[in-house]
């Protein structure tokens, strides 16, 4: 089943199965997190499940991912993440020491992100019915007054900024999962982005949309925004920061770095008049040092993402169908 | 690897384009043989940058696309059997057989695994001595040597539960078949550099002479393609027809002798069916009789398969350069990467997939956004 890859098949499952079954206005916005009103406060509310293999990888672990994934989903709505829930599904036979290491990593990541794990749950499934450790985290955070981040606010002329080099997490995972050696060790960029978002919002509350390009990579994130906003997006391919080891690994495997997963990056659509100041604020933050302008929103080709290639041609950058599959040669 | 960036240098590309523009005096139709080259051309927009006189025709060189439906159906049948672990490169998993693909077999409980090397499949066989492990050995001269070596290793290590489902094809007979076609418009070939890195260039001078057609051995980066086009156009304009190696960093005239020896030991040349094209004499390899016990078709005796090609799919014409992908009535409407009629739409090296993924913006209005372009949570 290719429906978990964050591509077109995932979208189809949500559109055709989950959304009609659940209903509800908060769900219909289809963001990474829902913005809900409660007791006069605007809260961001999000949930995510983590089924990564292996549990520990260069630069992080499933524990870090479980915190940072949900924290980032909250941060992309401009919220200050506050509390997390944490559900562990353990496969019978998994060593307590492994669970302890995951839990410690999770706790450390939560402290680093400034959130508290406030509630949790543990279930055990029979051996063969899980993959060691699965984790679900949910989170809530407060959206500051005046902040309204939605793809619908994107207008032609907005500047597209990415917070740093892309494709690192996906290639790091592949390098250990498939035993591929790329000559240099590539570490995941797994990180919590709430601090970076706060630094950006300190420059202007008028950011239009933020998205963390996780599964499906930068291409999926840009397509989601283009599709939901109705604007076209043009990306200058040569401006997209791709580290050489990632580019080389992708070349070997026949993958496109634009579609490879990230875990500590964000893409922002910023009004043109604020773009320079936001970029400067991002570069002043440790997680945005290599931030770069990669393109703009346009009124031609609505809903589509187009890349200007390094040689001067153009191509459509489509939503990936499912997982990318390595090519035969 | 560190040179990838340099082979995409825009200033050098512009210089090559200027030379091509200066050389061209009339229309020429060149065929790039390999799907990897097609992918580079469309992904980087090289066809948009070339002068109008230079038409690139996409050739049959996508190994996934030309694998016959009957072989895919055999793969599906073998992969469905209890006790079998079926290993394949990733891009074969979405290729439709008659009614289903390998992903669906996996969803129905079949043990279908993606591997990155045939030797990984052999390791799976070593680790699972009570199971039958089958590797799907498809592709051109590029992938045939490692697959041959894996069978050689299986015998050397005494691993009895490994076999190869073979559908290997050879490029020179395909070039010959294209040139003999009464509808052929091809005036020159950009030969596939990877194939020549294994086989050398010795197979090509006879072809170039027989059909009076320039053949330029070409690599896969954007500058490789432009240099290949430049040299081809120069030959055409001068009325020459020689074999020219524009990929000397990878290709020697004699090729790779060790790989060729391995091929000669394990495989023998045979007639082979190409999906959408038909049987081309001497265009494939099968395991030689010495290695028959490692042949999955022999081991599993797959018979009684009812293979049905979708009537609307015109991928055969696309693969022969007779039709551009978007000229097919089904393109982008009933046939998309989500609902592919043929392998050319599903393979990452397929010409139809390249046009659909990268070039929809420039194509006629009928080719609009499909459900692929919808939002994701």
mmCIF file of C-alpha atoms in Angstrom, chain A residues 1-3 6-12 14-16 27 30-32 174 178 180 211 215 220 223-224 227-228 237-238 247-249 251-254 256-259 301-306 309-329, chain B residues 1-5 7-10 13-14 17 34-36 39 42-46 48-49 63-64 89-94 103 106-107 114-116 120 136 138-139 142-143 194 221-223 226 337-338 348-349 356-362 369 371-377:
data_model
loop_
_atom_site.group_PDB
_atom_site.id
_atom_site.type_symbol
_atom_site.label_atom_id
_atom_site.label_comp_id
_atom_site.label_asym_id
_atom_site.label_seq_id
_atom_site.Cartn_x
_atom_site.Cartn_y
_atom_site.Cartn_z
ATOM 1 C CA UNK A 1 0.000 0.000 0.000
ATOM 2 C CA UNK A 2 1.605 3.256 -1.134
ATOM 3 C CA UNK A 3 -0.814 5.405 0.876
ATOM 4 C CA UNK A 6 2.848 11.473 1.857
ATOM 5 C CA UNK A 7 2.097 11.659 -1.854
ATOM 6 C CA UNK A 8 -0.978 11.585 -4.041
ATOM 7 C CA UNK A 9 -2.156 8.252 -2.615
ATOM 8 C CA UNK A 10 -2.081 9.627 0.953
ATOM 9 C CA UNK A 11 -4.125 12.611 -0.201
ATOM 10 C CA UNK A 12 -6.615 10.315 -1.880
ATOM 11 C CA UNK A 14 -7.718 11.388 3.378
ATOM 12 C CA UNK A 15 -10.017 12.958 0.786
ATOM 13 C CA UNK A 16 -12.081 9.874 0.040
ATOM 14 C CA UNK A 27 -10.466 19.160 9.875
ATOM 15 C CA UNK A 30 -6.305 20.133 6.042
ATOM 16 C CA UNK A 31 -3.207 21.687 7.570
ATOM 17 C CA UNK A 32 -0.407 19.929 9.444
ATOM 18 C CA UNK A 174 18.257 5.192 3.563
ATOM 19 C CA UNK A 178 19.485 -0.267 3.190
ATOM 20 C CA UNK A 180 24.166 1.875 1.475
ATOM 21 C CA UNK A 211 5.159 23.964 6.004
ATOM 22 C CA UNK A 215 7.351 12.866 3.651
ATOM 23 C CA UNK A 220 5.025 17.656 -1.892
ATOM 24 C CA UNK A 223 2.369 21.227 -4.290
ATOM 25 C CA UNK A 224 0.115 21.181 -1.236
ATOM 26 C CA UNK A 227 -3.051 23.376 -4.701
ATOM 27 C CA UNK A 228 -4.688 24.759 -1.545
ATOM 28 C CA UNK A 237 16.254 24.794 -9.275
ATOM 29 C CA UNK A 238 19.794 26.088 -8.846
ATOM 30 C CA UNK A 247 22.854 14.976 -4.517
ATOM 31 C CA UNK A 248 25.335 12.168 -5.105
ATOM 32 C CA UNK A 249 23.332 9.573 -3.160
ATOM 33 C CA UNK A 251 22.065 10.357 -8.382
ATOM 34 C CA UNK A 252 23.173 6.813 -7.558
ATOM 35 C CA UNK A 253 19.677 5.718 -6.554
ATOM 36 C CA UNK A 254 17.812 7.577 -9.301
ATOM 37 C CA UNK A 256 15.111 13.411 -6.932
ATOM 38 C CA UNK A 257 16.232 15.356 -3.815
ATOM 39 C CA UNK A 258 13.109 17.519 -4.146
ATOM 40 C CA UNK A 259 11.066 14.455 -3.125
ATOM 41 C CA UNK A 301 -0.262 28.021 -14.016
ATOM 42 C CA UNK A 302 -2.492 28.175 -10.894
ATOM 43 C CA UNK A 303 -2.155 25.271 -8.503
ATOM 44 C CA UNK A 304 0.998 23.945 -10.147
ATOM 45 C CA UNK A 305 4.668 23.988 -9.209
ATOM 46 C CA UNK A 306 7.156 24.608 -12.007
ATOM 47 C CA UNK A 309 16.053 24.119 -14.527
ATOM 48 C CA UNK A 310 19.712 24.931 -14.137
ATOM 49 C CA UNK A 311 20.098 25.052 -17.922
ATOM 50 C CA UNK A 312 17.187 27.442 -18.400
ATOM 51 C CA UNK A 313 14.407 25.008 -19.338
ATOM 52 C CA UNK A 314 11.237 24.464 -17.342
ATOM 53 C CA UNK A 315 9.570 21.409 -15.885
ATOM 54 C CA UNK A 316 6.543 20.603 -13.805
ATOM 55 C CA UNK A 317 7.327 19.511 -10.246
ATOM 56 C CA UNK A 318 4.517 17.124 -9.478
ATOM 57 C CA UNK A 319 3.172 15.697 -6.258
ATOM 58 C CA UNK A 320 4.853 12.310 -5.825
ATOM 59 C CA UNK A 321 2.488 9.371 -6.296
ATOM 60 C CA UNK A 322 3.729 7.393 -3.309
ATOM 61 C CA UNK A 323 7.183 6.462 -2.106
ATOM 62 C CA UNK A 324 9.989 7.099 -4.574
ATOM 63 C CA UNK A 325 11.379 3.825 -5.854
ATOM 64 C CA UNK A 326 15.039 3.347 -6.745
ATOM 65 C CA UNK A 327 15.617 2.895 -10.453
ATOM 66 C CA UNK A 328 16.979 -0.220 -12.084
ATOM 67 C CA UNK A 329 19.995 1.514 -13.659
ATOM 68 C CA UNK B 1 30.596 11.781 -8.129
ATOM 69 C CA UNK B 2 31.898 15.203 -7.195
ATOM 70 C CA UNK B 3 31.782 16.188 -10.864
ATOM 71 C CA UNK B 4 27.990 16.010 -11.207
ATOM 72 C CA UNK B 5 27.628 19.746 -10.725
ATOM 73 C CA UNK B 7 28.277 18.385 -15.972
ATOM 74 C CA UNK B 8 25.302 20.666 -15.421
ATOM 75 C CA UNK B 9 27.206 23.943 -15.820
ATOM 76 C CA UNK B 10 24.893 26.496 -17.501
ATOM 77 C CA UNK B 13 25.686 24.319 -21.800
ATOM 78 C CA UNK B 14 25.066 27.664 -23.482
ATOM 79 C CA UNK B 17 23.954 25.167 -27.640
ATOM 80 C CA UNK B 34 18.262 5.119 -23.472
ATOM 81 C CA UNK B 35 15.394 6.007 -21.155
ATOM 82 C CA UNK B 36 17.865 7.555 -18.722
ATOM 83 C CA UNK B 39 14.699 11.449 -18.490
ATOM 84 C CA UNK B 42 12.927 16.227 -20.334
ATOM 85 C CA UNK B 43 13.853 16.905 -16.701
ATOM 86 C CA UNK B 44 16.373 19.595 -17.627
ATOM 87 C CA UNK B 45 14.314 20.966 -20.513
ATOM 88 C CA UNK B 46 17.087 20.283 -23.047
ATOM 89 C CA UNK B 48 13.189 23.185 -25.224
ATOM 90 C CA UNK B 49 16.635 24.730 -25.577
ATOM 91 C CA UNK B 63 14.339 -1.700 -19.399
ATOM 92 C CA UNK B 64 11.123 -1.589 -17.411
ATOM 93 C CA UNK B 89 14.490 -3.418 -8.161
ATOM 94 C CA UNK B 90 11.957 -0.855 -6.980
ATOM 95 C CA UNK B 91 10.676 0.444 -10.272
ATOM 96 C CA UNK B 92 9.262 -2.927 -11.371
ATOM 97 C CA UNK B 93 6.776 -2.977 -8.493
ATOM 98 C CA UNK B 94 4.257 -0.590 -10.021
ATOM 99 C CA UNK B 103 2.609 -4.062 -5.027
ATOM 100 C CA UNK B 106 2.566 -7.841 -1.669
ATOM 101 C CA UNK B 107 -0.711 -6.418 -0.345
ATOM 102 C CA UNK B 114 12.881 -4.291 -3.018
ATOM 103 C CA UNK B 115 16.625 -4.815 -3.238
ATOM 104 C CA UNK B 116 19.401 -2.528 -4.432
ATOM 105 C CA UNK B 120 21.262 -8.645 -1.836
ATOM 106 C CA UNK B 136 13.695 -10.401 -11.351
ATOM 107 C CA UNK B 138 15.584 -7.465 -16.384
ATOM 108 C CA UNK B 139 17.464 -4.760 -18.245
ATOM 109 C CA UNK B 142 24.129 -2.587 -18.100
ATOM 110 C CA UNK B 143 22.348 -4.765 -15.562
ATOM 111 C CA UNK B 194 26.270 2.719 -19.865
ATOM 112 C CA UNK B 221 24.359 14.358 -17.639
ATOM 113 C CA UNK B 222 22.964 17.434 -19.394
ATOM 114 C CA UNK B 223 26.335 18.423 -20.879
ATOM 115 C CA UNK B 226 24.389 18.394 -25.505
ATOM 116 C CA UNK B 337 0.999 7.440 -13.434
ATOM 117 C CA UNK B 338 -1.882 6.651 -11.054
ATOM 118 C CA UNK B 348 10.730 6.387 -14.029
ATOM 119 C CA UNK B 349 12.662 6.039 -17.294
ATOM 120 C CA UNK B 356 3.465 13.562 -17.842
ATOM 121 C CA UNK B 357 5.645 14.475 -14.875
ATOM 122 C CA UNK B 358 7.648 17.310 -16.345
ATOM 123 C CA UNK B 359 5.954 18.632 -19.437
ATOM 124 C CA UNK B 360 2.212 18.830 -18.757
ATOM 125 C CA UNK B 361 2.318 22.607 -18.790
ATOM 126 C CA UNK B 362 3.347 22.741 -22.458
ATOM 127 C CA UNK B 369 -4.389 18.170 -13.668
ATOM 128 C CA UNK B 371 -6.232 13.646 -8.989
ATOM 129 C CA UNK B 372 -2.466 13.464 -8.390
ATOM 130 C CA UNK B 373 -2.441 17.202 -7.914
ATOM 131 C CA UNK B 374 -4.706 17.332 -4.894
ATOM 132 C CA UNK B 375 -3.886 18.466 -1.376
ATOM 133 C CA UNK B 376 -2.350 16.251 1.255
ATOM 134 C CA UNK B 377 -2.736 16.520 5.000
#
